[in-house]
């Protein structure tokens, strides 16, 4: 019964706790791993960074528990598809809604009803609160990719709640 | 697949993050809500308190999602049994191993293999690390009880890893 929402409750508490140390609201609407946070204060940037790091380590740990056959993925696109299906279902009990790529190492994963943004009212007035609810998940994606052998930069953006786009950049080596 | 361990990974990260601000190891082996922490530094007491508060609010939120019929519990003991079965399964995918009471408002809930202590090696040498892995769960129990209309003081103790006892004190009004 309650286990499916446990992660969401805990995530909410984590964000609230980290933000309690820096209550000044920022005005940025993007959050990400090694990406820029527009208009955030130094304390908020640190909180976003902490959340992203926590997500990264959880993503790594989850990645290590993936079934062995997934490690045999040859194509980058297969790995991204796996994140959109299996990882998303494991964490959010739903699949990502769409995955697009330019076939040059850039992937855009779109969730039309991102669970961690659902508790917020729809509309534009809460947009500036969105980054802190995205940082952990950016790290989660980066961590899972890392375990699967892919270095990446993951950022997120929200144009209208609760639609969320995660952009995964995989630098060519 | 991975969703059952997601809570445990996230809890581990939360503890690590809060402890990162106060790395000095304490020597206490008890942790609890409004209980004493033996030998802990001020920073550690604050971290324990923060964890307990987070657990309390998650417990309250979980309590609010319990099926309606549980709110009709008349006997304190029924509520405690409910926590030992349904709440524990929802959070840890297992039932509490035993529940004892003196019928005077004191309950001892024992988990012989507490999941949040399992990653630690068995034995005495890690006992002093145990309190930080118990504070959140003490709060969780106190929060769920609060939603069910029962004020309590919850403490935890570990005599040998990974066995854990949670003591619930319900003051007579």
PDB file of N, CA and C in Angstrom, chain A residues 74-131:
ATOM      1  N   UNK A  74      24.930  -2.934 -26.386  1.00  0.00           N
ATOM      2  CA  UNK A  74      25.993  -2.437 -27.236  1.00  0.00           C
ATOM      3  C   UNK A  74      25.765  -0.982 -27.620  1.00  0.00           C
ATOM      4  N   UNK A  75      24.516  -0.643 -27.889  1.00  0.00           N
ATOM      5  CA  UNK A  75      24.198   0.689 -28.384  1.00  0.00           C
ATOM      6  C   UNK A  75      23.804   1.615 -27.241  1.00  0.00           C
ATOM      7  N   UNK A  76      24.320   2.841 -27.313  1.00  0.00           N
ATOM      8  CA  UNK A  76      23.928   3.870 -26.363  1.00  0.00           C
ATOM      9  C   UNK A  76      22.410   3.982 -26.257  1.00  0.00           C
ATOM     10  N   UNK A  77      21.741   3.955 -27.415  1.00  0.00           N
ATOM     11  CA  UNK A  77      20.291   4.128 -27.454  1.00  0.00           C
ATOM     12  C   UNK A  77      19.580   3.036 -26.649  1.00  0.00           C
ATOM     13  N   UNK A  78      20.138   1.809 -26.684  1.00  0.00           N
ATOM     14  CA  UNK A  78      19.541   0.713 -25.907  1.00  0.00           C
ATOM     15  C   UNK A  78      19.604   1.021 -24.412  1.00  0.00           C
ATOM     16  N   UNK A  79      20.721   1.598 -23.974  1.00  0.00           N
ATOM     17  CA  UNK A  79      20.879   1.940 -22.560  1.00  0.00           C
ATOM     18  C   UNK A  79      19.865   3.006 -22.170  1.00  0.00           C
ATOM     19  N   UNK A  80      19.724   4.013 -23.019  1.00  0.00           N
ATOM     20  CA  UNK A  80      18.756   5.083 -22.723  1.00  0.00           C
ATOM     21  C   UNK A  80      17.337   4.535 -22.683  1.00  0.00           C
ATOM     22  N   UNK A  81      17.007   3.635 -23.591  1.00  0.00           N
ATOM     23  CA  UNK A  81      15.672   3.026 -23.596  1.00  0.00           C
ATOM     24  C   UNK A  81      15.447   2.251 -22.301  1.00  0.00           C
ATOM     25  N   UNK A  82      16.506   1.598 -21.852  1.00  0.00           N
ATOM     26  CA  UNK A  82      16.410   0.828 -20.612  1.00  0.00           C
ATOM     27  C   UNK A  82      16.110   1.742 -19.415  1.00  0.00           C
ATOM     28  N   UNK A  83      16.793   2.899 -19.379  1.00  0.00           N
ATOM     29  CA  UNK A  83      16.527   3.857 -18.294  1.00  0.00           C
ATOM     30  C   UNK A  83      15.076   4.330 -18.336  1.00  0.00           C
ATOM     31  N   UNK A  84      14.604   4.599 -19.547  1.00  0.00           N
ATOM     32  CA  UNK A  84      13.233   5.113 -19.712  1.00  0.00           C
ATOM     33  C   UNK A  84      12.189   4.082 -19.307  1.00  0.00           C
ATOM     34  N   UNK A  85      12.509   2.828 -19.460  1.00  0.00           N
ATOM     35  CA  UNK A  85      11.544   1.797 -19.082  1.00  0.00           C
ATOM     36  C   UNK A  85      11.841   1.237 -17.691  1.00  0.00           C
ATOM     37  N   UNK A  86      12.821   0.393 -17.593  1.00  0.00           N
ATOM     38  CA  UNK A  86      13.047  -0.364 -16.360  1.00  0.00           C
ATOM     39  C   UNK A  86      13.415   0.504 -15.160  1.00  0.00           C
ATOM     40  N   UNK A  87      14.380   1.413 -15.336  1.00  0.00           N
ATOM     41  CA  UNK A  87      14.782   2.247 -14.194  1.00  0.00           C
ATOM     42  C   UNK A  87      13.620   3.128 -13.735  1.00  0.00           C
ATOM     43  N   UNK A  88      12.920   3.734 -14.695  1.00  0.00           N
ATOM     44  CA  UNK A  88      11.820   4.648 -14.346  1.00  0.00           C
ATOM     45  C   UNK A  88      10.704   3.896 -13.621  1.00  0.00           C
ATOM     46  N   UNK A  89      10.393   2.690 -14.106  1.00  0.00           N
ATOM     47  CA  UNK A  89       9.350   1.885 -13.453  1.00  0.00           C
ATOM     48  C   UNK A  89       9.786   1.515 -12.033  1.00  0.00           C
ATOM     49  N   UNK A  90      11.066   1.177 -11.879  1.00  0.00           N
ATOM     50  CA  UNK A  90      11.566   0.775 -10.559  1.00  0.00           C
ATOM     51  C   UNK A  90      11.455   1.922  -9.551  1.00  0.00           C
ATOM     52  N   UNK A  91      11.711   3.133 -10.019  1.00  0.00           N
ATOM     53  CA  UNK A  91      11.726   4.276  -9.113  1.00  0.00           C
ATOM     54  C   UNK A  91      10.362   4.972  -9.035  1.00  0.00           C
ATOM     55  N   UNK A  92       9.717   5.116 -10.185  1.00  0.00           N
ATOM     56  CA  UNK A  92       8.489   5.931 -10.224  1.00  0.00           C
ATOM     57  C   UNK A  92       7.228   5.157 -10.591  1.00  0.00           C
ATOM     58  N   UNK A  93       7.351   3.852 -10.779  1.00  0.00           N
ATOM     59  CA  UNK A  93       6.187   3.018 -11.126  1.00  0.00           C
ATOM     60  C   UNK A  93       5.486   3.475 -12.404  1.00  0.00           C
ATOM     61  N   UNK A  94       6.239   4.044 -13.319  1.00  0.00           N
ATOM     62  CA  UNK A  94       5.692   4.415 -14.623  1.00  0.00           C
ATOM     63  C   UNK A  94       6.852   4.541 -15.606  1.00  0.00           C
ATOM     64  N   UNK A  95       6.534   4.475 -16.908  1.00  0.00           N
ATOM     65  CA  UNK A  95       7.593   4.661 -17.890  1.00  0.00           C
ATOM     66  C   UNK A  95       7.715   6.127 -18.275  1.00  0.00           C
ATOM     67  N   UNK A  96       8.899   6.470 -18.791  1.00  0.00           N
ATOM     68  CA  UNK A  96       9.095   7.805 -19.354  1.00  0.00           C
ATOM     69  C   UNK A  96       8.161   7.914 -20.562  1.00  0.00           C
ATOM     70  N   UNK A  97       7.669   9.128 -20.866  1.00  0.00           N
ATOM     71  CA  UNK A  97       6.691   9.238 -21.951  1.00  0.00           C
ATOM     72  C   UNK A  97       7.309   9.319 -23.342  1.00  0.00           C
ATOM     73  N   UNK A  98       8.476   9.926 -23.453  1.00  0.00           N
ATOM     74  CA  UNK A  98       9.089   9.929 -24.784  1.00  0.00           C
ATOM     75  C   UNK A  98      10.600  10.069 -24.691  1.00  0.00           C
ATOM     76  N   UNK A  99      11.268   9.607 -25.718  1.00  0.00           N
ATOM     77  CA  UNK A  99      12.728   9.670 -25.805  1.00  0.00           C
ATOM     78  C   UNK A  99      13.074  10.115 -27.217  1.00  0.00           C
ATOM     79  N   UNK A 100      13.824  11.213 -27.300  1.00  0.00           N
ATOM     80  CA  UNK A 100      14.256  11.679 -28.615  1.00  0.00           C
ATOM     81  C   UNK A 100      15.769  11.844 -28.617  1.00  0.00           C
ATOM     82  N   UNK A 101      16.357  11.740 -29.785  1.00  0.00           N
ATOM     83  CA  UNK A 101      17.818  11.929 -29.870  1.00  0.00           C
ATOM     84  C   UNK A 101      18.171  12.567 -31.206  1.00  0.00           C
ATOM     85  N   UNK A 102      19.284  13.267 -31.209  1.00  0.00           N
ATOM     86  CA  UNK A 102      19.774  13.841 -32.470  1.00  0.00           C
ATOM     87  C   UNK A 102      20.820  12.925 -33.091  1.00  0.00           C
ATOM     88  N   UNK A 103      21.000  11.731 -32.473  1.00  0.00           N
ATOM     89  CA  UNK A 103      21.995  10.754 -32.936  1.00  0.00           C
ATOM     90  C   UNK A 103      23.413  11.319 -32.907  1.00  0.00           C
ATOM     91  N   UNK A 104      23.600  12.373 -32.087  1.00  0.00           N
ATOM     92  CA  UNK A 104      24.947  12.959 -31.942  1.00  0.00           C
ATOM     93  C   UNK A 104      25.323  12.982 -30.463  1.00  0.00           C
ATOM     94  N   UNK A 105      24.675  12.137 -29.683  1.00  0.00           N
ATOM     95  CA  UNK A 105      25.020  12.091 -28.265  1.00  0.00           C
ATOM     96  C   UNK A 105      24.114  12.909 -27.374  1.00  0.00           C
ATOM     97  N   UNK A 106      23.072  13.498 -27.920  1.00  0.00           N
ATOM     98  CA  UNK A 106      22.121  14.259 -27.107  1.00  0.00           C
ATOM     99  C   UNK A 106      20.772  13.526 -27.095  1.00  0.00           C
ATOM    100  N   UNK A 107      20.279  13.308 -25.876  1.00  0.00           N
ATOM    101  CA  UNK A 107      19.001  12.602 -25.715  1.00  0.00           C
ATOM    102  C   UNK A 107      18.080  13.462 -24.865  1.00  0.00           C
ATOM    103  N   UNK A 108      16.824  13.524 -25.253  1.00  0.00           N
ATOM    104  CA  UNK A 108      15.844  14.255 -24.453  1.00  0.00           C
ATOM    105  C   UNK A 108      14.769  13.274 -23.993  1.00  0.00           C
ATOM    106  N   UNK A 109      14.692  13.103 -22.674  1.00  0.00           N
ATOM    107  CA  UNK A 109      13.743  12.181 -22.066  1.00  0.00           C
ATOM    108  C   UNK A 109      12.617  13.023 -21.473  1.00  0.00           C
ATOM    109  N   UNK A 110      11.409  12.793 -21.909  1.00  0.00           N
ATOM    110  CA  UNK A 110      10.303  13.623 -21.427  1.00  0.00           C
ATOM    111  C   UNK A 110       9.307  12.814 -20.598  1.00  0.00           C
ATOM    112  N   UNK A 111       9.013  13.349 -19.413  1.00  0.00           N
ATOM    113  CA  UNK A 111       7.982  12.753 -18.556  1.00  0.00           C
ATOM    114  C   UNK A 111       6.855  13.785 -18.457  1.00  0.00           C
ATOM    115  N   UNK A 112       5.698  13.447 -18.992  1.00  0.00           N
ATOM    116  CA  UNK A 112       4.592  14.404 -19.037  1.00  0.00           C
ATOM    117  C   UNK A 112       3.901  14.611 -17.698  1.00  0.00           C
ATOM    118  N   UNK A 113       4.239  13.749 -16.745  1.00  0.00           N
ATOM    119  CA  UNK A 113       3.598  13.846 -15.441  1.00  0.00           C
ATOM    120  C   UNK A 113       4.587  13.353 -14.394  1.00  0.00           C
ATOM    121  N   UNK A 114       5.680  14.110 -14.239  1.00  0.00           N
ATOM    122  CA  UNK A 114       6.783  13.673 -13.388  1.00  0.00           C
ATOM    123  C   UNK A 114       6.329  13.609 -11.927  1.00  0.00           C
ATOM    124  N   UNK A 115       6.366  12.404 -11.333  1.00  0.00           N
ATOM    125  CA  UNK A 115       5.804  12.213  -9.989  1.00  0.00           C
ATOM    126  C   UNK A 115       6.309  13.176  -8.923  1.00  0.00           C
ATOM    127  N   UNK A 116       7.592  13.559  -8.993  1.00  0.00           N
ATOM    128  CA  UNK A 116       8.121  14.436  -7.946  1.00  0.00           C
ATOM    129  C   UNK A 116       7.654  15.881  -8.103  1.00  0.00           C
ATOM    130  N   UNK A 117       7.042  16.193  -9.243  1.00  0.00           N
ATOM    131  CA  UNK A 117       6.494  17.544  -9.433  1.00  0.00           C
ATOM    132  C   UNK A 117       4.991  17.570  -9.233  1.00  0.00           C
ATOM    133  N   UNK A 118       4.364  16.390  -9.219  1.00  0.00           N
ATOM    134  CA  UNK A 118       2.902  16.321  -9.118  1.00  0.00           C
ATOM    135  C   UNK A 118       2.316  17.008  -7.881  1.00  0.00           C
ATOM    136  N   UNK A 119       2.999  16.921  -6.708  1.00  0.00           N
ATOM    137  CA  UNK A 119       2.402  17.564  -5.525  1.00  0.00           C
ATOM    138  C   UNK A 119       2.291  19.081  -5.670  1.00  0.00           C
ATOM    139  N   UNK A 120       3.054  19.660  -6.610  1.00  0.00           N
ATOM    140  CA  UNK A 120       2.988  21.104  -6.796  1.00  0.00           C
ATOM    141  C   UNK A 120       1.802  21.436  -7.689  1.00  0.00           C
ATOM    142  N   UNK A 121       1.186  22.563  -7.435  1.00  0.00           N
ATOM    143  CA  UNK A 121       0.070  22.995  -8.275  1.00  0.00           C
ATOM    144  C   UNK A 121       0.579  23.261  -9.692  1.00  0.00           C
ATOM    145  N   UNK A 122      -0.247  23.037 -10.655  1.00  0.00           N
ATOM    146  CA  UNK A 122       0.126  23.324 -12.040  1.00  0.00           C
ATOM    147  C   UNK A 122       0.167  24.838 -12.250  1.00  0.00           C
ATOM    148  N   UNK A 123       0.796  25.196 -13.331  1.00  0.00           N
ATOM    149  CA  UNK A 123       0.840  26.635 -13.639  1.00  0.00           C
ATOM    150  C   UNK A 123       2.244  27.174 -13.574  1.00  0.00           C
ATOM    151  N   UNK A 124       2.370  28.451 -13.806  1.00  0.00           N
ATOM    152  CA  UNK A 124       3.685  29.071 -13.889  1.00  0.00           C
ATOM    153  C   UNK A 124       4.205  29.556 -12.544  1.00  0.00           C
ATOM    154  N   UNK A 125       3.301  29.784 -11.587  1.00  0.00           N
ATOM    155  CA  UNK A 125       3.729  30.460 -10.363  1.00  0.00           C
ATOM    156  C   UNK A 125       4.681  29.649  -9.498  1.00  0.00           C
ATOM    157  N   UNK A 126       4.726  28.327  -9.715  1.00  0.00           N
ATOM    158  CA  UNK A 126       5.628  27.515  -8.901  1.00  0.00           C
ATOM    159  C   UNK A 126       6.857  27.040  -9.672  1.00  0.00           C
ATOM    160  N   UNK A 127       6.985  27.531 -10.899  1.00  0.00           N
ATOM    161  CA  UNK A 127       8.089  27.092 -11.755  1.00  0.00           C
ATOM    162  C   UNK A 127       9.445  27.265 -11.084  1.00  0.00           C
ATOM    163  N   UNK A 128       9.602  28.366 -10.343  1.00  0.00           N
ATOM    164  CA  UNK A 128      10.913  28.634  -9.751  1.00  0.00           C
ATOM    165  C   UNK A 128      11.253  27.660  -8.625  1.00  0.00           C
ATOM    166  N   UNK A 129      10.251  26.935  -8.141  1.00  0.00           N
ATOM    167  CA  UNK A 129      10.507  25.941  -7.100  1.00  0.00           C
ATOM    168  C   UNK A 129      10.954  24.604  -7.690  1.00  0.00           C
ATOM    169  N   UNK A 130      10.796  24.457  -9.002  1.00  0.00           N
ATOM    170  CA  UNK A 130      11.009  23.153  -9.635  1.00  0.00           C
ATOM    171  C   UNK A 130      12.437  22.599  -9.552  1.00  0.00           C
ATOM    172  N   UNK A 131      13.484  23.430  -9.712  1.00  0.00           N
ATOM    173  CA  UNK A 131      14.837  22.855  -9.787  1.00  0.00           C
ATOM    174  C   UNK A 131      15.193  21.937  -8.632  1.00  0.00           C
TER     175      UNK A 131
END
